[in-house]
Short mmCIF file of C-alpha atoms and ligand atoms in Angstrom, two decimals:
data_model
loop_
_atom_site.label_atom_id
_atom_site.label_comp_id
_atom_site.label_asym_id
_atom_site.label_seq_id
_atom_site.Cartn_x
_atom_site.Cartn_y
_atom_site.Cartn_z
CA UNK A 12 0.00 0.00 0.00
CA UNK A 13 0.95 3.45 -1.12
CA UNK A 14 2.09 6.10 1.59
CA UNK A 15 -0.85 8.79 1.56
CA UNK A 16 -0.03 12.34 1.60
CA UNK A 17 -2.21 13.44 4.98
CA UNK A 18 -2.69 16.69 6.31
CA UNK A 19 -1.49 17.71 9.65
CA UNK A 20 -1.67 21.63 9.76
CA UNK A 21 -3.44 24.37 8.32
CA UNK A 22 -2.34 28.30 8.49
CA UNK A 23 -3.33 31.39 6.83
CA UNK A 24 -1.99 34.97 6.64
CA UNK A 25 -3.32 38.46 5.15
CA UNK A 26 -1.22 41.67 4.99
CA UNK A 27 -2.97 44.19 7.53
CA UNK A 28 -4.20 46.87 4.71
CA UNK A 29 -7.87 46.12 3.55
CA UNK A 30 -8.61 48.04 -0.02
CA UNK A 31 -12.23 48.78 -0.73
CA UNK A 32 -14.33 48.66 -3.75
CA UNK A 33 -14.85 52.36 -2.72
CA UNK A 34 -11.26 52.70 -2.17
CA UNK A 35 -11.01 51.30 -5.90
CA UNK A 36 -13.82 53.55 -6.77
CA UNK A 37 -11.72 56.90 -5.93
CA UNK A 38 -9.10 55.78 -7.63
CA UNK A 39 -10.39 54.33 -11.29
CA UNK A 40 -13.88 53.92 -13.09
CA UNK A 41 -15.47 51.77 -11.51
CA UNK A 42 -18.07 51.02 -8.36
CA UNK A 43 -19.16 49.02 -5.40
CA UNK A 44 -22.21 48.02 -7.15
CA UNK A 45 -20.11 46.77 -10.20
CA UNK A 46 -17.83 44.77 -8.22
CA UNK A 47 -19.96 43.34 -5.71
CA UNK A 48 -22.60 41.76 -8.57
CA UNK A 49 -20.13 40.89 -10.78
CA UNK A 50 -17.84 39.12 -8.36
CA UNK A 51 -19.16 39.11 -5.46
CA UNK A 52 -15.82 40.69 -3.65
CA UNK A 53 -16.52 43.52 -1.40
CA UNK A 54 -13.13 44.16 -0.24
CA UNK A 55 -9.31 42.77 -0.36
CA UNK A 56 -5.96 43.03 1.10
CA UNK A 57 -3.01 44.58 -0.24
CA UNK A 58 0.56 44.41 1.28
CA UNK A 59 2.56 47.32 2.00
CA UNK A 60 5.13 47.87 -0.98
CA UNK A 61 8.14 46.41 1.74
CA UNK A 62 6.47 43.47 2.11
CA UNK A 63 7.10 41.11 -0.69
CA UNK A 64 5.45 37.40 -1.32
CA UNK A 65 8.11 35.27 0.75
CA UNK A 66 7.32 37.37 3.87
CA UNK A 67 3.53 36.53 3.87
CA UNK A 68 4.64 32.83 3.28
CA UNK A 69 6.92 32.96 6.05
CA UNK A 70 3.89 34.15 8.59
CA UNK A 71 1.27 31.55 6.81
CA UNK A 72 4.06 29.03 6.85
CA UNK A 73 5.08 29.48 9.98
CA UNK A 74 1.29 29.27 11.44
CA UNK A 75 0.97 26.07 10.18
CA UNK A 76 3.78 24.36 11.56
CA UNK A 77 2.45 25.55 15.00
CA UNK A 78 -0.77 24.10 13.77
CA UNK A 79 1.07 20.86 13.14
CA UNK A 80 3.27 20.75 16.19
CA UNK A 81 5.92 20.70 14.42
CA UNK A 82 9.47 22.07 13.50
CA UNK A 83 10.47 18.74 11.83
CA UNK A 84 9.75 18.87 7.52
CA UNK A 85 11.98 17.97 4.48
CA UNK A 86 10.77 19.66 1.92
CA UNK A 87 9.04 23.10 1.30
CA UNK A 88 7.17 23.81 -1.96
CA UNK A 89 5.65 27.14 -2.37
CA UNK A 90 3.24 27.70 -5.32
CA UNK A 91 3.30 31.70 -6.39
CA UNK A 92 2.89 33.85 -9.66
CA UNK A 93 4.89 36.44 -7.53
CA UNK A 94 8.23 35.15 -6.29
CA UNK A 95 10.42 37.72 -4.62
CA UNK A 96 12.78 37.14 -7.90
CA UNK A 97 12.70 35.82 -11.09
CA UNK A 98 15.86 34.23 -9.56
CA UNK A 99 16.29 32.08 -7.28
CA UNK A 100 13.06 30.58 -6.13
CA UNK A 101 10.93 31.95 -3.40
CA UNK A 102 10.98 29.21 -1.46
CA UNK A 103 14.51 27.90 -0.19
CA UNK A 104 15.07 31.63 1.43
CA UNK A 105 11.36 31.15 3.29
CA UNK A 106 12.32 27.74 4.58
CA UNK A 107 16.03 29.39 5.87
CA UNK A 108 13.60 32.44 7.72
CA UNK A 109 11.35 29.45 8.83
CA UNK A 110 14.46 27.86 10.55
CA UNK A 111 13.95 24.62 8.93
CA UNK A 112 17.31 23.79 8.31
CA UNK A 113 19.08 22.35 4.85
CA UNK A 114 15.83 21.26 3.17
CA UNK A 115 14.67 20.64 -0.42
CA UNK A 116 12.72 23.86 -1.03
CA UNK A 117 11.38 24.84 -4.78
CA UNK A 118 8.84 27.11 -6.37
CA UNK A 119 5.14 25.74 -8.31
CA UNK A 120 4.56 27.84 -11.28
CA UNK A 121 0.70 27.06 -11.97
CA UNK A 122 -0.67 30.69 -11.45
CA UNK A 123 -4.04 30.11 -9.60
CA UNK A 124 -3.81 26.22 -9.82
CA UNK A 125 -0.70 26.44 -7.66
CA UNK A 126 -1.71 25.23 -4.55
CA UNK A 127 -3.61 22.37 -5.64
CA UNK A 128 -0.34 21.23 -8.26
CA UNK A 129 1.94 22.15 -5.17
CA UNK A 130 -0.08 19.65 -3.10
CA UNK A 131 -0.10 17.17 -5.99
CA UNK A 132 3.86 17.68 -6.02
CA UNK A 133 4.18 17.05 -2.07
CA UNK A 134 1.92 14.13 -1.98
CA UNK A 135 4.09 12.50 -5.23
CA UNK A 136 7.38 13.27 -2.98
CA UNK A 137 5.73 11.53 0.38
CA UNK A 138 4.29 8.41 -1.83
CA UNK A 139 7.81 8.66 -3.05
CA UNK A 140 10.23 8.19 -0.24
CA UNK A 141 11.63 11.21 -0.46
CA UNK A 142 9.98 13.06 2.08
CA UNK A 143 8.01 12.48 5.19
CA UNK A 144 6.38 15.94 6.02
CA UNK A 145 6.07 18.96 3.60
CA UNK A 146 5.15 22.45 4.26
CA UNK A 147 3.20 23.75 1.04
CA UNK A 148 2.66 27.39 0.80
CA UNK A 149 0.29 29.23 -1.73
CA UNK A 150 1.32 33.15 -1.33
CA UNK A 151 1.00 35.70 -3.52
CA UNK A 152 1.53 39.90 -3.91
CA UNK A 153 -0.58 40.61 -6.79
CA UNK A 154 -0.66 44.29 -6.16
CA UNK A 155 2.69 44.62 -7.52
CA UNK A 156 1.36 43.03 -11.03
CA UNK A 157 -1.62 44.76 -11.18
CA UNK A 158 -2.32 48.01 -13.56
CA UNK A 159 -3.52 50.28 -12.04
CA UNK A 160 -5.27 51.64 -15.47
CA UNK A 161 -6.64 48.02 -15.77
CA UNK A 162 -10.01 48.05 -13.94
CA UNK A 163 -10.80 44.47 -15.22
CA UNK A 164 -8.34 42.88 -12.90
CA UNK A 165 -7.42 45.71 -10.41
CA UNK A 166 -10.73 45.34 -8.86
CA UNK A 167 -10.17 41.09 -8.50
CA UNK A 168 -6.44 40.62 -7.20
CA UNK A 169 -5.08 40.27 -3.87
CA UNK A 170 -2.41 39.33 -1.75
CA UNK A 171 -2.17 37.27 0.65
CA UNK A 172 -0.84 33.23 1.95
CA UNK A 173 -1.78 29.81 3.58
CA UNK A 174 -0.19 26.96 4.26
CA UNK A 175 -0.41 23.33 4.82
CA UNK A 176 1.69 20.73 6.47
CA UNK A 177 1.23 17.15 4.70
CA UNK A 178 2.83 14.43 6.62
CA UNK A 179 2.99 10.60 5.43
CA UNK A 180 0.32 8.66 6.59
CA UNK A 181 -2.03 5.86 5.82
CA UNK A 182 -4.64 6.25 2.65
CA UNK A 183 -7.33 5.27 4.98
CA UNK A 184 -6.84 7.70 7.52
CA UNK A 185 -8.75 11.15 8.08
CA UNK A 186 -6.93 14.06 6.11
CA UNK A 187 -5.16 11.59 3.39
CA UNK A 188 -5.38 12.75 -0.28
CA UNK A 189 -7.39 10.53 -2.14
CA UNK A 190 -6.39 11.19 -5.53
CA UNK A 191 -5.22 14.02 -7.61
CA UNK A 192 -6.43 15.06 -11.29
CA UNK A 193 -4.33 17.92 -13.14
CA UNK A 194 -4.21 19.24 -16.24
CA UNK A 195 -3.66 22.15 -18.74
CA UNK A 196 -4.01 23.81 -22.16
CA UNK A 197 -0.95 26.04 -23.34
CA UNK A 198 -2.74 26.88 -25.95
CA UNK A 199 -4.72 29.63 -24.39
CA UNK A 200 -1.46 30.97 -22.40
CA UNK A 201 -2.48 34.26 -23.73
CA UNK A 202 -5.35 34.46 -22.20
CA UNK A 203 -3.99 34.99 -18.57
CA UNK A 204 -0.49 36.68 -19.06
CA UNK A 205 2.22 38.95 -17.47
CA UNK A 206 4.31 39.31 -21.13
CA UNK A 207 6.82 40.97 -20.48
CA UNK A 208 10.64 39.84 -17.56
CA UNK A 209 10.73 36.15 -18.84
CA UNK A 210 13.32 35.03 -21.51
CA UNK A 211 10.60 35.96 -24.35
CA UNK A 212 10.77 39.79 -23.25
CA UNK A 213 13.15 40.67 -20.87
CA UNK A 214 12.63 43.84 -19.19
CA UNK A 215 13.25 45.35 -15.85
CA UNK A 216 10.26 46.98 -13.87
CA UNK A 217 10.80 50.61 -15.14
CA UNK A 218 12.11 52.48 -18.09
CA UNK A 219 14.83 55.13 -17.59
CA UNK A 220 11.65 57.47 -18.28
CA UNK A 221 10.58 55.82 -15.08
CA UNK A 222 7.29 54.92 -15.99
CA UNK A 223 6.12 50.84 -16.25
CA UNK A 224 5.54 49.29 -19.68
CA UNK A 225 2.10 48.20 -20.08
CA UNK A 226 3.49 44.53 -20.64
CA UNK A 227 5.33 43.86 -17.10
CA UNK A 228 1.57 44.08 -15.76
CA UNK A 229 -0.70 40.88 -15.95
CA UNK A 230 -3.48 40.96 -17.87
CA UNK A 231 -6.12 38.90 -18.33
CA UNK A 232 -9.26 38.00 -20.81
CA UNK A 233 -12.11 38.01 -18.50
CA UNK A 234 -14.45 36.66 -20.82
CA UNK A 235 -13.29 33.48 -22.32
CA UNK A 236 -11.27 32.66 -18.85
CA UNK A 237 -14.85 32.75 -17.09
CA UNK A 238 -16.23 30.22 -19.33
CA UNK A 239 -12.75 28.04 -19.41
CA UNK A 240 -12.51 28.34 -15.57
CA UNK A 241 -16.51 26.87 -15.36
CA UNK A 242 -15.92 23.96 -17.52
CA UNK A 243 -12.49 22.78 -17.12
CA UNK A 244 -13.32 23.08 -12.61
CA UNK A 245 -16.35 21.07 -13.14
CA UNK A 246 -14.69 18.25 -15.66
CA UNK A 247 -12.08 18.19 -13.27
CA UNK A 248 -14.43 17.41 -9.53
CA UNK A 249 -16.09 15.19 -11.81
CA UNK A 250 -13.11 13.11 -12.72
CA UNK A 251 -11.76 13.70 -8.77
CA UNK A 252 -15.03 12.17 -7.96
CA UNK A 253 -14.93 9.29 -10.03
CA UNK A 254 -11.70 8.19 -8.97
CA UNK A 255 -12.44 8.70 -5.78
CA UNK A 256 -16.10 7.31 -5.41
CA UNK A 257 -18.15 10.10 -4.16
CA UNK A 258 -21.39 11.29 -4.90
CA UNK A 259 -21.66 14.99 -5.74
CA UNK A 260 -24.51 15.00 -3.37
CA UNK A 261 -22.43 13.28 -1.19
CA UNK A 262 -19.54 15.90 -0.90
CA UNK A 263 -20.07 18.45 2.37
CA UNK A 264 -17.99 21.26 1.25
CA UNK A 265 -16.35 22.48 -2.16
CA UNK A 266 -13.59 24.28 -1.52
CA UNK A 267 -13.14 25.63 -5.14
CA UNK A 268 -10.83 28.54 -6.39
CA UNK A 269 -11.94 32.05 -5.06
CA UNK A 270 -12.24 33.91 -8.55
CA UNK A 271 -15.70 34.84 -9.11
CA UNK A 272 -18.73 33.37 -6.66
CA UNK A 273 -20.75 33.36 -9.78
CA UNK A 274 -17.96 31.09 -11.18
CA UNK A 275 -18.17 29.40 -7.78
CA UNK A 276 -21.98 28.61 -8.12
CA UNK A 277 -21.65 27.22 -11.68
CA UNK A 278 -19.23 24.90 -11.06
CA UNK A 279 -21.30 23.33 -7.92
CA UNK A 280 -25.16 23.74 -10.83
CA UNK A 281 -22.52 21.92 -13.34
CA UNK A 282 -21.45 18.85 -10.71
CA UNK A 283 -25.44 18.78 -9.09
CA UNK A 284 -23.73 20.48 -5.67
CA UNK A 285 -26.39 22.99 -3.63
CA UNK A 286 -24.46 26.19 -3.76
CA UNK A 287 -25.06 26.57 -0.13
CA UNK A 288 -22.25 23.65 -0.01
CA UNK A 289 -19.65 26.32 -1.55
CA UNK A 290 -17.20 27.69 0.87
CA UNK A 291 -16.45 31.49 0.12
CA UNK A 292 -14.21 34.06 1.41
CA UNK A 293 -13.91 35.80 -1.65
CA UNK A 294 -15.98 38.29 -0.32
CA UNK A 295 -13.71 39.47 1.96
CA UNK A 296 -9.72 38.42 0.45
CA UNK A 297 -10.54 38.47 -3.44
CA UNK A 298 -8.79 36.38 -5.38
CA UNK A 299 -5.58 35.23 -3.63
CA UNK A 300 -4.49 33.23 -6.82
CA UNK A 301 -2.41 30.34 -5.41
CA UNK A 302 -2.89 31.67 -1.36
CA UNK A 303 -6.64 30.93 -2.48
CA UNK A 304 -7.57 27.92 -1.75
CA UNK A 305 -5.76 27.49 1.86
CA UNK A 306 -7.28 30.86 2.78
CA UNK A 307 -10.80 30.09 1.59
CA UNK A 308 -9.60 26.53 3.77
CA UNK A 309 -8.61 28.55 6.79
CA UNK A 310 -11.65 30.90 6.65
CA UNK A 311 -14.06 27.64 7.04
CA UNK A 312 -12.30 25.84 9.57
CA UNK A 313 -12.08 29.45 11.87
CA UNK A 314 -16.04 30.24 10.97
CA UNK A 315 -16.24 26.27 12.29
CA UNK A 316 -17.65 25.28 9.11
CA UNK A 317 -15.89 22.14 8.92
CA UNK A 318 -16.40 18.93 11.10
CA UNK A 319 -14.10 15.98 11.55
CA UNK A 320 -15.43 13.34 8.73
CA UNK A 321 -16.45 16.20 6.36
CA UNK A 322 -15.67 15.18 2.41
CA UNK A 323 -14.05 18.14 1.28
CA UNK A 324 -13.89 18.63 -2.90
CA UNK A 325 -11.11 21.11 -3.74
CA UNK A 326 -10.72 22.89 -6.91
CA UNK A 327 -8.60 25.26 -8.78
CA UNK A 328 -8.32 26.75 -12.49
CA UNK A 329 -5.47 29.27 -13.77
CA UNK A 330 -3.36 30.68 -15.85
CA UNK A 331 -1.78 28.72 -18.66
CA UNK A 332 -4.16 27.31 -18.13
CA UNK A 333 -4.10 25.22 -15.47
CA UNK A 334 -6.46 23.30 -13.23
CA UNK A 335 -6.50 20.52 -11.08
CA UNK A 336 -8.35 19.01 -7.85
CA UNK A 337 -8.28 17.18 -4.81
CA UNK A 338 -10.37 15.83 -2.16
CA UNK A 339 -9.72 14.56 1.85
CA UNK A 340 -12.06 13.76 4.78
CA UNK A 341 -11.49 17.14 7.23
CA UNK A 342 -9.32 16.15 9.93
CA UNK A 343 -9.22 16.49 13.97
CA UNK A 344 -6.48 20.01 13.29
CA UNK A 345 -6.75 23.16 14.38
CA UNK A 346 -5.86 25.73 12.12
CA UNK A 347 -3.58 28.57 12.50
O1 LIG B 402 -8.06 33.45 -11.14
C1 LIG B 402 -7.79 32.95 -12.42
C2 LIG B 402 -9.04 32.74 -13.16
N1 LIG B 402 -9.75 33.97 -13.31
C3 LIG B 402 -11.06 33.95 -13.43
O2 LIG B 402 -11.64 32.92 -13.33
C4 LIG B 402 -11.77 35.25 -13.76
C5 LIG B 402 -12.83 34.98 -14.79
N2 LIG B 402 -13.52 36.16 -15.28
C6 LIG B 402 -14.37 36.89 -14.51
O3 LIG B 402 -14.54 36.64 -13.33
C7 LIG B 402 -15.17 37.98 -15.20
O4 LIG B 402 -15.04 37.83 -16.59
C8 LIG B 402 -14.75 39.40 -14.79
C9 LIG B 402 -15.16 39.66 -13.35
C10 LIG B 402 -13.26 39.58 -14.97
C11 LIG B 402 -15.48 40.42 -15.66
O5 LIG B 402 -16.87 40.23 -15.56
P1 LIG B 402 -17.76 40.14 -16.88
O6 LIG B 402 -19.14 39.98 -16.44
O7 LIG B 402 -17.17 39.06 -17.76
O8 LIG B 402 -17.57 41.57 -17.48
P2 LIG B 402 -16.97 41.99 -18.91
O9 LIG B 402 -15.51 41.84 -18.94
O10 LIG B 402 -17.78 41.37 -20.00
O11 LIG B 402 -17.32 43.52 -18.89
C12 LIG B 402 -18.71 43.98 -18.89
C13 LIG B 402 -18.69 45.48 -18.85
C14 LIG B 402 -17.77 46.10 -19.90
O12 LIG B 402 -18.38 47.29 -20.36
P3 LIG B 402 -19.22 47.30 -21.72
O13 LIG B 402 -18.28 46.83 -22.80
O14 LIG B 402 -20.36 46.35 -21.51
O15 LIG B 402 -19.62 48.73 -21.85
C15 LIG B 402 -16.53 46.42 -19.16
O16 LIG B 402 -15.81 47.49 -19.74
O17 LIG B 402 -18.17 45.93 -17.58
C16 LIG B 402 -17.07 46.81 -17.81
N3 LIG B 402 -16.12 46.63 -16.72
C17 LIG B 402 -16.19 47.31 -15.58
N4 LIG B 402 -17.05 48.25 -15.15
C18 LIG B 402 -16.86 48.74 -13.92
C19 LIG B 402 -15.06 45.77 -16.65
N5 LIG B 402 -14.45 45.90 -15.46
C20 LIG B 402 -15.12 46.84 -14.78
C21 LIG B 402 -14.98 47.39 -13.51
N6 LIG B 402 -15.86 48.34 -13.11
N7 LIG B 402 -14.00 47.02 -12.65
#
């Protein structure tokens, strides 16, 4: 039998500064009243510009090791679209500020699929041999990609982290991974993009003019990523489902990708879940990208949402695209 990926901590993190849609509303075209009923976000947090991605994974990280009980992992993955550098990865420096000693640490590149790839990742490592526990990280500081002439995704964007410790365990046991189901379609990589500091384009921030090019910002196609992020979430719980041998009906929370609620509540009319089943914090962090689905974790387990024995159907869709899901009965933890 298979070592199971299991989880044994949970911890989440915001940066202190909450932006408004009226906030946004002073400062581009745009209004509460937009926002609100075409999202469903009402507010989000934005980090100070000193504080940079691997600082909010270091306080999400570091919450759920303390959630764990533990000091003790041997390998840190942390999913971002926002590493502190294009070079090196995020995550080796956030394991050194954790303390965690001479680790395996490396960066997930999946854009808001992160977490759910970086989970797949740890679990493959565990099943593997090659590590016993894991802290996985989802963290991001979109505010220093967004335009801040782009209303489309200005308004949606936030920053913030959570983290989960996944420790080897038995595939029967509460908190184990069941199964994993990921995929993607490069084709449509244009249709969630920051073009412009890879090897295609290389550019630093700011011209000598000191003004930002349009093309070190991310933009995205709102449109056709809706409709991609609705179809390829359901196909994918569907699949998780299958392999795992659960009844939509049967499932007592979906924990899907915090990117639009009325994204949210298509998925769960697609799969035959009542929408009342949905977990969302959305409302209050906007989308987090990869920090989203441990935050919109976090939020349920602190609002006491979630009971020992509860299925729990996670799901993600992203740039490049990406998506993927996974599903665990809610363990006896206590999240940070
Ligand atoms: O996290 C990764 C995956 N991302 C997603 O899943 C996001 C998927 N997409 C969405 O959630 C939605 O497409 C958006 C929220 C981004 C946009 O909502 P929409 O209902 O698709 O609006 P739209 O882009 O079709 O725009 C409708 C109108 C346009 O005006 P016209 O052409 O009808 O006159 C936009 O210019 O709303 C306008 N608009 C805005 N108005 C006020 C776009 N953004 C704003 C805004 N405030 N912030």
């Amino acid at each position: 039998m298979s070592r199971a990926a299991v989880l044994a901590g949970l911890g989440t993190y915001v940066p202190r500064r909450v932006v408004t849609n009226e906030d946004l509303a002073r400062a581009m075209d745009t209004s509460d009243e937009w926002i609100r009923s075409r999202t469903g976000i009402a507010q989000r947090h934005w980090a100070q510009p000193d504080t940079a991605t691997g600082d909010l994974a270091v306080e999400a990280g570091g919450r759920a090791l303390k959630s764990a009980g533990t000091h003790d992992v041997d390998l840190v993955v942390v999913a971002t679209t926002t590493p502190d550098h294009p070079c090196p990865a995020t995550a080796p420096h956030v394991a050194h500020r954790l303390g965690l000693g001479p680790v395996a640490a490396y960066d997930i590149a999946a854009v808001c699929s992160g977490f759910v790839y970086a989970m797949a990742s740890a679990a493959g490592a565990i099943a593997a041999g090659i590590a016993d526990r894991v802290l996985v990280i989802g963290a991001e500081t979109y505010s220093r990609i967004l335009n801040p002439e782009d209303r489309a995704t200005s308004v949606i964007f936030a920053d913030g982290a959570g983290a989960v410790v996944l420790r080897a365990g038995e595939p029967s046991e509460p908190g184990a991974l069941l199964a994993h189901d990921l995929g993607s379609d490069g084709s449509l990589k244009d249709l969630i993009i920051v073009p412009a500091g890879g090897s295609r384009q290389p550019t630093g921030a700011v011209t000598a003019s000191g003004t930002r090019p349009a093309e070190t910002y991310f933009h995205m196609e709102g449109k056709p990523v809706f409709r991609h992020a609705v179809t390829r979430m359901a196909a994918s719980s569907q699949t998780l489902l299958d392999r795992v041998g659960w009844t939509p009906k049967s499932v007592d929370w979906f924990v899907g990708h915090q990117a639009n609620v009325r994204i949210l509540h298509a998925v769960a009319d697609q799969l035959g879940l009542a929408r009342d089943r949905t977990v969302v914090n959305l409302d209050r962090v906007g989308n987090t990208s990869a920090a989203s689905i441990p935050l919109a974790l976090g939020d349920a387990a602190s609002r006491g949402l979630l009971t020992p024995g509860d299925r729990i159907l996670m799901s993600a869709f992203g740039g490049g695209l990406t998506w993927g899901s996974t599903a665990l009965v809610w363990p006896e933890i206590v999240a940070g």
